[in-house]
mmCIF file of C-alpha atoms in Angstrom:
data_model
loop_
_atom_site.group_PDB
_atom_site.id
_atom_site.type_symbol
_atom_site.label_atom_id
_atom_site.label_comp_id
_atom_site.label_asym_id
_atom_site.label_seq_id
_atom_site.Cartn_x
_atom_site.Cartn_y
_atom_site.Cartn_z
ATOM 1 C CA GLU W 289 33.208 17.083 -0.575
ATOM 2 C CA VAL W 290 29.480 16.804 -1.740
ATOM 3 C CA ASN W 291 29.395 16.386 -5.836
ATOM 4 C CA THR W 292 26.713 18.140 -7.415
ATOM 5 C CA VAL W 293 24.988 18.674 -10.915
ATOM 6 C CA LYS W 294 23.559 21.322 -12.600
ATOM 7 C CA ILE W 295 19.948 20.831 -13.712
ATOM 8 C CA GLY W 296 18.749 24.361 -15.502
ATOM 9 C CA SER W 297 19.637 26.906 -13.059
ATOM 10 C CA PHE W 298 19.494 24.569 -9.931
ATOM 11 C CA THR W 299 22.548 22.935 -8.228
ATOM 12 C CA ALA W 300 21.448 19.351 -6.851
ATOM 13 C CA PRO W 301 23.656 17.054 -4.902
ATOM 14 C CA VAL W 302 24.811 13.797 -6.465
ATOM 15 C CA GLY W 303 24.260 10.479 -4.840
ATOM 16 C CA ARG W 304 26.937 7.914 -4.118
ATOM 17 C CA PRO W 305 25.195 4.775 -5.281
ATOM 18 C CA GLN W 306 26.086 1.602 -3.420
ATOM 19 C CA ARG W 307 24.959 -0.734 -6.503
ATOM 20 C CA PRO W 308 25.432 1.588 -9.452
ATOM 21 C CA GLU W 309 23.859 -1.060 -11.722
ATOM 22 C CA LEU W 310 20.461 0.285 -10.240
ATOM 23 C CA VAL W 311 21.085 3.967 -11.344
ATOM 24 C CA PRO W 312 19.087 4.237 -14.660
ATOM 25 C CA SER W 313 20.981 4.863 -17.822
ATOM 26 C CA VAL W 314 18.883 6.279 -20.465
ATOM 27 C CA ASP W 315 19.133 8.102 -23.889
ATOM 28 C CA PHE W 316 17.569 11.671 -23.523
ATOM 29 C CA VAL W 317 17.096 14.425 -25.926
ATOM 30 C CA ASP W 318 17.175 17.608 -23.897
ATOM 31 C CA ILE W 319 14.206 19.615 -25.112
ATOM 32 C CA GLY W 320 12.895 22.995 -23.112
ATOM 33 C CA ARG W 321 9.841 21.497 -21.740
ATOM 34 C CA HIS W 322 11.413 18.568 -20.343
ATOM 35 C CA LEU W 323 14.356 20.525 -19.059
ATOM 36 C CA GLU W 324 11.963 22.718 -17.089
ATOM 37 C CA LEU W 325 10.371 19.629 -15.543
ATOM 38 C CA LEU W 326 13.662 18.258 -14.590
ATOM 39 C CA GLU W 327 14.304 21.493 -12.836
ATOM 40 C CA ALA W 328 10.827 21.637 -11.155
ATOM 41 C CA LEU W 329 11.341 18.022 -9.788
ATOM 42 C CA ALA W 330 14.839 18.745 -8.653
ATOM 43 C CA ARG W 331 13.832 21.819 -6.692
ATOM 44 C CA ALA W 332 10.761 19.939 -5.378
ATOM 45 C CA MET W 333 13.192 17.125 -4.015
ATOM 46 C CA PHE W 334 15.948 19.311 -2.650
ATOM 47 C CA GLU W 335 14.769 22.855 -1.947
ATOM 48 C CA ARG W 336 11.057 21.946 -0.875
ATOM 49 C CA ASP W 337 12.212 18.601 0.740
ATOM 50 C CA GLU W 338 9.197 16.700 -1.081
ATOM 51 C CA PRO W 339 10.229 12.989 -0.520
ATOM 52 C CA HIS W 340 7.037 11.677 -2.859
ATOM 53 C CA LEU W 341 5.981 13.174 -6.210
ATOM 54 C CA LEU W 342 3.430 12.548 -8.574
ATOM 55 C CA LEU W 343 3.556 12.851 -12.146
ATOM 56 C CA LEU W 344 0.140 12.814 -13.926
ATOM 57 C CA GLY W 345 0.294 13.109 -17.766
ATOM 58 C CA PRO W 346 -1.080 11.607 -20.881
ATOM 59 C CA GLN W 347 0.345 8.147 -22.335
ATOM 60 C CA GLY W 348 3.348 8.369 -23.912
ATOM 61 C CA VAL W 349 4.791 11.966 -23.167
ATOM 62 C CA GLY W 350 7.815 10.529 -21.422
ATOM 63 C CA LYS W 351 7.224 10.458 -17.657
ATOM 64 C CA ASN W 352 9.191 7.600 -16.992
ATOM 65 C CA ARG W 353 11.925 8.490 -19.395
ATOM 66 C CA VAL W 354 12.262 11.970 -17.604
ATOM 67 C CA VAL W 355 12.222 10.628 -13.921
ATOM 68 C CA ASP W 356 15.001 7.967 -15.191
ATOM 69 C CA HIS W 357 17.159 10.785 -16.643
ATOM 70 C CA LEU W 358 16.632 12.695 -13.543
ATOM 71 C CA LEU W 359 17.713 9.683 -11.280
ATOM 72 C CA GLN W 360 20.864 9.068 -13.814
ATOM 73 C CA LYS W 361 21.839 12.669 -13.127
ATOM 74 C CA LEU W 362 21.504 12.534 -9.617
ATOM 75 C CA GLY W 363 23.253 9.090 -9.374
ATOM 76 C CA LEU W 364 20.160 7.628 -7.396
ATOM 77 C CA GLU W 365 19.383 4.002 -7.421
ATOM 78 C CA ARG W 366 15.808 2.980 -8.528
ATOM 79 C CA GLU W 367 13.460 0.300 -7.873
ATOM 80 C CA TYR W 368 10.506 -0.061 -10.332
ATOM 81 C CA MET W 369 7.100 -1.470 -9.780
ATOM 82 C CA GLN W 370 4.336 -1.306 -12.639
ATOM 83 C CA LEU W 371 0.805 -1.446 -11.191
ATOM 84 C CA HIS W 372 -2.290 -2.744 -12.861
ATOM 85 C CA ARG W 373 -6.085 -3.241 -12.054
ATOM 86 C CA ASP W 374 -5.198 -6.856 -10.548
ATOM 87 C CA THR W 375 -2.286 -5.592 -8.523
ATOM 88 C CA THR W 376 -2.897 -6.756 -4.793
ATOM 89 C CA VAL W 377 -1.702 -5.486 -1.624
ATOM 90 C CA ALA W 378 0.383 -8.473 -1.009
ATOM 91 C CA GLN W 379 2.395 -7.730 -4.339
ATOM 92 C CA LEU W 380 3.414 -4.285 -2.994
ATOM 93 C CA THR W 381 5.112 -5.992 -0.148
ATOM 94 C CA VAL W 382 6.598 -9.401 -1.334
ATOM 95 C CA THR W 383 7.794 -10.971 -4.817
ATOM 96 C CA PRO W 384 7.769 -14.679 -5.285
ATOM 97 C CA SER W 385 10.875 -16.218 -6.663
ATOM 98 C CA VAL W 386 11.981 -19.799 -7.924
ATOM 99 C CA ILE W 387 15.618 -20.353 -6.413
ATOM 100 C CA ASP W 388 16.978 -23.817 -6.599
ATOM 101 C CA GLY W 389 13.582 -25.236 -7.503
ATOM 102 C CA ARG W 390 12.084 -23.541 -4.314
ATOM 103 C CA LEU W 391 9.498 -21.099 -4.225
ATOM 104 C CA LEU W 392 10.523 -18.254 -2.044
ATOM 105 C CA TYR W 393 9.130 -14.838 -1.163
ATOM 106 C CA GLU W 394 11.376 -11.732 -1.180
ATOM 107 C CA ASP W 395 11.183 -8.412 -0.456
ATOM 108 C CA SER W 396 9.394 -6.227 -2.932
ATOM 109 C CA PRO W 397 10.866 -3.363 -4.951
ATOM 110 C CA LEU W 398 8.806 -1.030 -2.491
ATOM 111 C CA VAL W 399 10.317 -2.600 0.745
ATOM 112 C CA ARG W 400 13.715 -2.663 -0.687
ATOM 113 C CA ALA W 401 13.367 1.144 -1.716
ATOM 114 C CA ALA W 402 12.203 1.959 1.636
ATOM 115 C CA GLN W 403 15.000 -0.057 3.427
ATOM 116 C CA LEU W 404 17.863 0.778 1.417
ATOM 117 C CA CYS W 405 17.700 4.596 0.668
ATOM 118 C CA ARG W 406 16.291 4.005 -3.204
ATOM 119 C CA VAL W 407 13.976 5.765 -5.325
ATOM 120 C CA LEU W 408 10.964 3.697 -5.970
ATOM 121 C CA VAL W 409 9.341 4.441 -9.295
ATOM 122 C CA LEU W 410 5.540 3.390 -9.157
ATOM 123 C CA ASP W 411 4.287 3.253 -12.801
ATOM 124 C CA GLU W 412 0.528 3.289 -13.898
ATOM 125 C CA ALA W 413 -0.572 4.065 -10.266
ATOM 126 C CA GLY W 414 -4.147 5.030 -11.689
ATOM 127 C CA LYS W 415 -4.929 1.528 -12.681
ATOM 128 C CA ALA W 416 -4.221 0.214 -9.262
ATOM 129 C CA PRO W 417 -7.124 -1.047 -7.020
ATOM 130 C CA LEU W 418 -8.390 1.196 -4.441
ATOM 131 C CA GLU W 419 -7.242 -1.050 -1.618
ATOM 132 C CA VAL W 420 -3.797 -0.726 -3.056
ATOM 133 C CA VAL W 421 -3.772 2.966 -3.248
ATOM 134 C CA VAL W 422 -5.298 3.098 0.315
ATOM 135 C CA VAL W 423 -2.178 1.356 1.640
ATOM 136 C CA LEU W 424 0.368 3.281 -0.519
ATOM 137 C CA LYS W 425 -1.432 6.522 1.076
ATOM 138 C CA SER W 426 -0.798 5.126 4.532
ATOM 139 C CA LEU W 427 2.695 4.398 3.878
ATOM 140 C CA VAL W 428 3.303 8.119 2.607
ATOM 141 C CA GLU W 429 1.110 9.732 4.973
ATOM 142 C CA ASP W 430 1.803 7.781 8.151
ATOM 143 C CA GLY W 431 5.334 6.401 7.480
ATOM 144 C CA GLN W 432 4.496 2.750 8.166
ATOM 145 C CA LEU W 433 3.280 -0.446 6.567
ATOM 146 C CA THR W 434 2.755 -3.757 7.919
ATOM 147 C CA LEU W 435 4.225 -6.718 5.896
ATOM 148 C CA PRO W 436 2.864 -10.225 5.503
ATOM 149 C CA ASP W 437 5.240 -11.963 7.456
ATOM 150 C CA GLY W 438 4.586 -9.868 10.604
ATOM 151 C CA ARG W 439 7.406 -6.975 10.061
ATOM 152 C CA ARG W 440 6.450 -3.235 9.849
ATOM 153 C CA LEU W 441 7.869 -0.762 7.964
ATOM 154 C CA ALA W 442 8.335 2.253 10.216
ATOM 155 C CA ARG W 443 9.426 5.888 9.100
ATOM 156 C CA PHE W 444 10.315 6.392 12.716
ATOM 157 C CA ALA W 445 11.694 3.036 14.015
ATOM 158 C CA SER W 446 14.167 4.589 16.319
ATOM 159 C CA GLU W 447 10.972 5.842 18.201
ATOM 160 C CA THR W 448 9.015 2.826 18.141
ATOM 161 C CA GLY W 449 12.071 0.741 18.845
ATOM 162 C CA SER W 450 13.742 -1.806 16.083
ATOM 163 C CA SER W 451 12.612 -4.712 18.234
ATOM 164 C CA ARG W 452 13.147 -8.276 17.295
ATOM 165 C CA ASP W 453 10.622 -11.146 17.204
ATOM 166 C CA SER W 454 10.844 -13.791 20.230
ATOM 167 C CA ASN W 455 13.286 -15.767 18.584
ATOM 168 C CA ASN W 456 15.731 -12.932 18.169
ATOM 169 C CA SER W 457 15.981 -13.768 14.512
ATOM 170 C CA ALA W 458 14.780 -10.829 12.537
ATOM 171 C CA PRO W 459 13.763 -7.163 13.338
ATOM 172 C CA THR W 460 9.878 -6.832 13.745
ATOM 173 C CA VAL W 461 10.216 -3.211 12.907
ATOM 174 C CA VAL W 462 12.208 -2.253 9.626
ATOM 175 C CA PRO W 463 13.057 1.329 9.857
ATOM 176 C CA ILE W 464 12.317 3.462 6.545
ATOM 177 C CA HIS W 465 15.379 5.235 5.412
ATOM 178 C CA PRO W 466 15.068 9.084 5.888
ATOM 179 C CA ASP W 467 16.059 9.321 2.063
ATOM 180 C CA PHE W 468 13.403 7.093 0.646
ATOM 181 C CA ARG W 469 11.679 8.679 -2.280
ATOM 182 C CA MET W 470 8.959 7.785 -4.492
ATOM 183 C CA PHE W 471 7.964 8.746 -7.696
ATOM 184 C CA VAL W 472 4.065 7.897 -8.494
ATOM 185 C CA LEU W 473 3.416 8.011 -12.348
ATOM 186 C CA ALA W 474 -0.117 7.972 -13.751
ATOM 187 C CA ASN W 475 -2.057 8.767 -16.751
ATOM 188 C CA ARG W 476 -4.781 11.517 -16.383
ATOM 189 C CA PRO W 477 -8.083 9.967 -15.474
ATOM 190 C CA GLY W 478 -10.711 9.428 -18.049
ATOM 191 C CA PHE W 479 -11.344 7.785 -21.387
ATOM 192 C CA PRO W 480 -9.517 5.246 -22.328
ATOM 193 C CA PHE W 481 -7.761 5.030 -18.740
ATOM 194 C CA LEU W 482 -10.452 4.773 -16.278
ATOM 195 C CA GLY W 483 -8.608 4.231 -13.442
ATOM 196 C CA ASN W 484 -8.563 5.551 -9.846
ATOM 197 C CA ASP W 485 -8.797 9.511 -9.492
ATOM 198 C CA LEU W 486 -5.500 10.271 -7.741
#
């Protein structure tokens, strides 16, 4: 049986999170405009099957809060990345961590979200350097992204074959889950936010 939730006049399916702690939990005051936006987003996701959505708006209007509340209502796990003018392409794909005194590189929130059927919230996208925007655009449009360790995220991994390296240790093609979604949040371009024109 599929659980559902009513968002405005739209009925949306509710996910079954494997990691409930990754589902946002926010205080939210239901006001008319936000409820209209929540319904429009849910319709875009499920009626029109839009996997990636861009939200543009002035600073402080609640873009993050609205998306988090929607993910909370839908029971969807979230990964989060905040971009800035110094974000590099490498930072999109790997995250440095110190574990037991050693520096290790782990998959970034983007890679985890793509693999594990989570929603990636990319905040401040308009501030990202152009080369970062180009890589994200390639992931969205072409469904693939080469990772620094030689692996490749691919939307159609079954067609390309989930091949392994010569040592047969790790897959070289990492399939992107068919239900991977991305919310890209950005301020409207212009003073004082002189970022990229998304």
